[in-house]
Amino acid sequence: MSTHPGPRARLTGGLLFWYAVLGGAIAWAVHLLAVWGVDELTCAGGRERIGALPLRAVIGAAVVLPALATVGALLAAALVWRRTSHPPEGVDERPVGRGRMAAVVAIWSNLLFLTIIVLGGIALLVLPPCLR
Amino acid sequence: MSTTAAAPAPGASREDLAALEERWGERPSLRSWFGTVDHKRIGRRYLVTAGFFFILAGLSALAMRTQLARPESRLLSPQEYNQLFTMHGTAMIFLFATPMLFGFGNFLVPLMIGSRDMAFPKLNALGYWVFLFAGLFMWASLPFGAAPNGGWFAYVPLTERTNTPGLHMDVYSLGLLFLGIATTAGSINFIVTALKLRAPGMSLNRVPLFVWAIVATAFMVIFALPALNLDNAMLFLDRRFGTHFFDPGAAGNVLLWQHLFWIFGHPDVYIIVMPALGIVSAVLPAFTRRGVVGYPLIVFAIVAISIISFGVWVHHMFATGLPRLSYSFFSAASTIITIPSGIQIFAWLATMALGRVVLKVPMLFLIGFVVTFVLGGFTGTMFALTAFDQQVTDSYFVVAHFHYVLIGGAVFPMLAGIYYWLPKITGRMYHEGLGRWAFWLVFAGMHVTFFPMHLYGLFGMPRRVYTYRSEPGWDGWNLVSTAGSYLLAIGLLLVLIGVLHAIRRGRPAPPDPWGADSLEWSTDSPPKPYNFPVLPRVHSLHPTWDEASRESMGAGATRDRILADGRRTLLTSELDGSRERVVEMPEASLQPLVLALAMLVFFTAMLVAWYPVAAVAAVAVAATIAVWLWPPRRPERELGVQP
Ligand code: HEM
Ligand SMILES: [Cu+2]
């Protein structure tokens, strides 16, 4: 958001922005589909392993990786927030104002999605995967 | 009353206004009535038609309550009762709540964002006609004794042909498929309109909360409705053509219906409530004399709810025996989704606390909304206790809960919205005293009807029974409920009388009777066919409250925002609302009506199994679409229309 960024910087800035805004939501969606699908299908098949791996490890990975991706999105959102807090003089106020709002929305939503994923992770620690 | 009445646009010259009138005005004629593509007329029609379906569904409810007033009464047969509660639920959800809110959206979104119409005006007209015909299609089955009768969520195997013969559930599946066309078309239109037609300067952080809510709702519809459509298509194929999608005997799956239904159904709760909450955020500033507290947080809440609501559907199926761990992932989302809803409630309470509350009728309904909705939310969290949930599932406790949520969360905000925007829609003020009476009757009637349902629900009375034996605790409270429902009906009748009275006798309304903040109050009441003589340039979140934005329509008007030489409006960029180019808008057309009629013939023919007629209708549909989409032959110079 500085004075005249080159096209490369604009592209990375844009990607970072969208990662900050959508990262947590997408990570959570992937997480939910993965853990639910894997758990239910494997248990319905009467197994507790997927190939060589125990089911619990697979589900654990489907919790930890999305959680890390969400933490990354949270950091990106914090960065966008920092960058929009002291806009240099003379830049158009609209992209800055809009970016700042997006940063607030992104920080809160990444926190929220992180909480959901972590709560699911706690359930994994407590419950055996195929208990009905 | 008003201090900020918009000046009659010194920015646009007399010739400009005449040219705009010439391009946008519609002379009253039968052709223009059937062919109009004006979002304000279409929005009004949505409101009136949804109101009409509300009356039908409400009369069905009154008939049920009359039957249930005393034990073992003989007013309705079990078959009639089944059709009445199913039509009541289905119509309230699909033909009243969503279309009513889409009606508000249709009327208001272009005005709030400073545009001259929706992005696709003809598609908008199509949406209305399809909605009207689908609604009539479903209600018309009632006099024939062939109305849907399997409950509003139509669980298989009950609704399969062997268990429910007759046309009933075919009306349900075809009717909802037909209606889905309208809802989908409307949603696409809202999304494109709000992303591309915002007035220059309206970057995303200046978009009114109501518009955010409508757009989020539209996205939810786009993702949720296909699941319901798929479900209904499979149900119809199973019933009519003997496929086995839901038949475990032939490797089908009964739970498939429930999964697909609730993948749609849970987001649908928010599809109904979200735009209503948007109304709350829109009405509040005018009656607290300040902007809603925490704008970015409310935007966050809207966005978060619309996403998370897709990850909670399994909580409707806690009784179906999936692995406990699988449930936990969904419970996590179900618990967390209450946080953004809570944020909105607290933001409104803070707004009321920090502002100066003006107790006009719309504000009364907002307070009624908060009280009722919070009570409904409270009983909702009680279901999270699984033991309690098991006790009250399928009892009247559940009926009480969801009426608190739906009447509190949708009907009260709508009523607030009706009183609030009536001056804008009709150009007339309502009668304050009549409105207050209506509020108190509706509020009292609502609680007298539904509060006792918690009690006899706890005493064990199941829902969806056409009558009951006398039981301790049931008889008296049922009578109270019935009395309450008549009170509620009288209150709602007063609302209707108030609206009619305003239209016939009301004082003419100034452009901004409330001193409100959003753009619709910067133009005439009712707005001219072209909405704004000069399209505004937006400088803040509250354009009608800020001098610079208002001036952009008056002394600061520029030619590139008047656009009088044609039926045109401005296209702007999605994020920042920067001016992109001028676009030509379509004229009135009969194609939407013809297309909707052809679809009506198609669905009716499918229902009564006249397949050749259905085939002809399908060809007519395809032909109309082809004519509609055929590239127009325009003179060269018109093709290069540029700013
Ligand atoms: C206007 C006053 C209303 C009254 C007096 C009323 C009354 C009732 C009653 C008595 C039932 C239970 C029928 C039974 O289980 O045997 C019921 C069911 C239902 N109502 Fe209402 N209602 C009203 C408004 C609404 C509204 C505004 C909505 C939604 C926006 C709504 C949605 C439903 C639904 C979804 C059902 C469940 C239908 C089913 O079991 O399939 N109702 N209503
Ligand atoms: Cu739900």
Short mmCIF file of N, CA and C in Angstrom, two decimals, chain B residues 126 129-138 141 167 169-182 229 232-233 236 240-241 594-621 625:
data_model
loop_
_atom_site.label_atom_id
_atom_site.label_comp_id
_atom_site.label_asym_id
_atom_site.label_seq_id
_atom_site.Cartn_x
_atom_site.Cartn_y
_atom_site.Cartn_z
N LEU B 126 -38.18 -11.70 -14.09
CA LEU B 126 -38.41 -13.15 -14.19
C LEU B 126 -38.53 -13.75 -12.80
N TRP B 129 -41.99 -13.14 -11.31
CA TRP B 129 -43.09 -13.93 -11.89
C TRP B 129 -42.97 -15.40 -11.49
N VAL B 130 -41.75 -15.93 -11.49
CA VAL B 130 -41.59 -17.33 -11.11
C VAL B 130 -42.02 -17.53 -9.65
N PHE B 131 -41.62 -16.60 -8.79
CA PHE B 131 -42.03 -16.69 -7.39
C PHE B 131 -43.55 -16.71 -7.28
N LEU B 132 -44.20 -15.77 -7.98
CA LEU B 132 -45.66 -15.70 -7.91
C LEU B 132 -46.29 -17.02 -8.37
N PHE B 133 -45.83 -17.51 -9.54
CA PHE B 133 -46.46 -18.71 -10.09
C PHE B 133 -46.16 -19.94 -9.22
N ALA B 134 -44.94 -20.03 -8.71
CA ALA B 134 -44.62 -21.19 -7.87
C ALA B 134 -45.47 -21.18 -6.62
N GLY B 135 -45.68 -19.98 -6.04
CA GLY B 135 -46.51 -19.89 -4.86
C GLY B 135 -47.95 -20.29 -5.15
N LEU B 136 -48.49 -19.79 -6.26
CA LEU B 136 -49.87 -20.14 -6.60
C LEU B 136 -49.97 -21.63 -6.90
N PHE B 137 -48.96 -22.16 -7.57
CA PHE B 137 -48.90 -23.59 -7.90
C PHE B 137 -49.05 -24.43 -6.63
N MET B 138 -48.31 -24.03 -5.58
CA MET B 138 -48.36 -24.83 -4.36
C MET B 138 -49.67 -24.63 -3.61
N SER B 141 -53.00 -26.40 -4.72
CA SER B 141 -53.25 -27.81 -4.44
C SER B 141 -54.14 -27.99 -3.21
N LEU B 167 -50.83 -36.83 -5.10
CA LEU B 167 -49.96 -35.81 -5.66
C LEU B 167 -49.19 -35.01 -4.60
N MET B 169 -46.80 -34.92 -2.30
CA MET B 169 -45.37 -34.61 -2.23
C MET B 169 -44.79 -34.27 -3.59
N ASP B 170 -45.53 -34.60 -4.67
CA ASP B 170 -45.08 -34.13 -5.99
C ASP B 170 -45.26 -32.62 -6.08
N VAL B 171 -46.35 -32.12 -5.50
CA VAL B 171 -46.54 -30.67 -5.46
C VAL B 171 -45.39 -30.03 -4.70
N TYR B 172 -45.00 -30.66 -3.59
CA TYR B 172 -43.91 -30.12 -2.78
C TYR B 172 -42.62 -30.08 -3.58
N SER B 173 -42.22 -31.23 -4.15
CA SER B 173 -40.91 -31.26 -4.80
C SER B 173 -40.89 -30.38 -6.05
N LEU B 174 -41.93 -30.46 -6.88
CA LEU B 174 -41.94 -29.63 -8.08
C LEU B 174 -42.07 -28.15 -7.73
N GLY B 175 -42.93 -27.86 -6.76
CA GLY B 175 -43.14 -26.46 -6.37
C GLY B 175 -41.84 -25.83 -5.89
N LEU B 176 -41.10 -26.55 -5.06
CA LEU B 176 -39.86 -25.96 -4.54
C LEU B 176 -38.79 -25.88 -5.62
N LEU B 177 -38.78 -26.85 -6.55
CA LEU B 177 -37.82 -26.75 -7.66
C LEU B 177 -38.11 -25.50 -8.50
N PHE B 178 -39.41 -25.31 -8.77
CA PHE B 178 -39.84 -24.15 -9.55
C PHE B 178 -39.45 -22.85 -8.83
N LEU B 179 -39.77 -22.80 -7.55
CA LEU B 179 -39.45 -21.61 -6.77
C LEU B 179 -37.95 -21.35 -6.72
N GLY B 180 -37.18 -22.43 -6.69
CA GLY B 180 -35.73 -22.30 -6.60
C GLY B 180 -35.15 -21.47 -7.74
N ILE B 181 -35.80 -21.52 -8.90
CA ILE B 181 -35.33 -20.72 -10.03
C ILE B 181 -35.38 -19.24 -9.66
N ALA B 182 -36.48 -18.84 -9.02
CA ALA B 182 -36.63 -17.42 -8.64
C ALA B 182 -35.59 -17.03 -7.62
N ASN B 229 -32.43 -28.57 -4.14
CA ASN B 229 -32.93 -28.89 -5.47
C ASN B 229 -32.62 -30.33 -5.84
N ASN B 232 -34.96 -32.63 -3.95
CA ASN B 232 -36.32 -32.65 -4.49
C ASN B 232 -36.38 -33.32 -5.85
N ALA B 233 -35.35 -33.13 -6.66
CA ALA B 233 -35.34 -33.81 -7.95
C ALA B 233 -35.31 -35.32 -7.74
N PHE B 236 -38.69 -36.56 -6.52
CA PHE B 236 -39.68 -36.64 -7.60
C PHE B 236 -39.39 -37.85 -8.48
N ARG B 240 -42.12 -40.69 -9.00
CA ARG B 240 -42.81 -40.76 -10.28
C ARG B 240 -42.24 -41.84 -11.18
N PHE B 241 -40.93 -41.94 -11.23
CA PHE B 241 -40.34 -42.83 -12.23
C PHE B 241 -39.65 -44.04 -11.61
N VAL B 594 -43.43 -14.18 -20.18
CA VAL B 594 -43.66 -15.32 -21.07
C VAL B 594 -42.84 -16.53 -20.62
N LEU B 595 -41.59 -16.27 -20.28
CA LEU B 595 -40.73 -17.37 -19.84
C LEU B 595 -41.28 -18.02 -18.57
N ALA B 596 -41.70 -17.19 -17.62
CA ALA B 596 -42.24 -17.74 -16.38
C ALA B 596 -43.51 -18.54 -16.64
N LEU B 597 -44.35 -18.05 -17.57
CA LEU B 597 -45.58 -18.78 -17.89
C LEU B 597 -45.24 -20.13 -18.51
N ALA B 598 -44.27 -20.14 -19.41
CA ALA B 598 -43.89 -21.41 -20.03
C ALA B 598 -43.39 -22.39 -18.97
N MET B 599 -42.65 -21.87 -17.99
CA MET B 599 -42.19 -22.76 -16.91
C MET B 599 -43.36 -23.27 -16.09
N LEU B 600 -44.34 -22.38 -15.85
CA LEU B 600 -45.52 -22.81 -15.09
C LEU B 600 -46.21 -23.96 -15.81
N VAL B 601 -46.36 -23.82 -17.13
CA VAL B 601 -46.99 -24.90 -17.89
C VAL B 601 -46.16 -26.18 -17.75
N PHE B 602 -44.85 -26.03 -17.85
CA PHE B 602 -43.99 -27.20 -17.74
C PHE B 602 -44.19 -27.92 -16.40
N PHE B 603 -44.12 -27.17 -15.31
CA PHE B 603 -44.21 -27.82 -14.00
C PHE B 603 -45.62 -28.39 -13.77
N THR B 604 -46.65 -27.67 -14.24
CA THR B 604 -48.00 -28.22 -14.06
C THR B 604 -48.16 -29.50 -14.86
N ALA B 605 -47.64 -29.50 -16.08
CA ALA B 605 -47.76 -30.70 -16.90
C ALA B 605 -46.99 -31.86 -16.29
N MET B 606 -45.83 -31.59 -15.73
CA MET B 606 -45.09 -32.65 -15.04
C MET B 606 -45.91 -33.18 -13.88
N LEU B 607 -46.56 -32.28 -13.16
CA LEU B 607 -47.32 -32.70 -11.98
C LEU B 607 -48.43 -33.66 -12.38
N VAL B 608 -49.18 -33.29 -13.42
CA VAL B 608 -50.32 -34.13 -13.77
C VAL B 608 -49.96 -35.17 -14.82
N ALA B 609 -48.66 -35.31 -15.09
CA ALA B 609 -48.14 -36.37 -15.97
C ALA B 609 -48.62 -36.23 -17.41
N TRP B 610 -48.76 -35.01 -17.92
CA TRP B 610 -48.99 -34.81 -19.36
C TRP B 610 -47.64 -34.55 -20.00
N TYR B 611 -46.90 -35.61 -20.21
CA TYR B 611 -45.51 -35.40 -20.64
C TYR B 611 -45.37 -34.74 -22.00
N PRO B 612 -46.25 -35.04 -22.97
CA PRO B 612 -46.10 -34.31 -24.24
C PRO B 612 -46.24 -32.79 -24.05
N VAL B 613 -47.20 -32.38 -23.22
CA VAL B 613 -47.36 -30.95 -22.97
C VAL B 613 -46.10 -30.40 -22.31
N ALA B 614 -45.55 -31.18 -21.37
CA ALA B 614 -44.32 -30.73 -20.71
C ALA B 614 -43.21 -30.55 -21.72
N ALA B 615 -43.14 -31.47 -22.70
CA ALA B 615 -42.08 -31.36 -23.71
C ALA B 615 -42.27 -30.09 -24.52
N VAL B 616 -43.52 -29.80 -24.92
CA VAL B 616 -43.77 -28.58 -25.69
C VAL B 616 -43.38 -27.36 -24.85
N ALA B 617 -43.75 -27.38 -23.57
CA ALA B 617 -43.43 -26.25 -22.70
C ALA B 617 -41.92 -26.09 -22.59
N ALA B 618 -41.20 -27.20 -22.52
CA ALA B 618 -39.73 -27.11 -22.42
C ALA B 618 -39.17 -26.44 -23.67
N VAL B 619 -39.73 -26.79 -24.83
CA VAL B 619 -39.27 -26.15 -26.07
C VAL B 619 -39.57 -24.65 -26.01
N ALA B 620 -40.77 -24.31 -25.50
CA ALA B 620 -41.13 -22.89 -25.39
C ALA B 620 -40.16 -22.16 -24.47
N VAL B 621 -39.78 -22.82 -23.39
CA VAL B 621 -38.81 -22.21 -22.47
C VAL B 621 -37.51 -21.93 -23.21
N ILE B 625 -35.82 -18.25 -24.06
CA ILE B 625 -34.47 -17.89 -23.60
C ILE B 625 -33.61 -17.49 -24.79
#
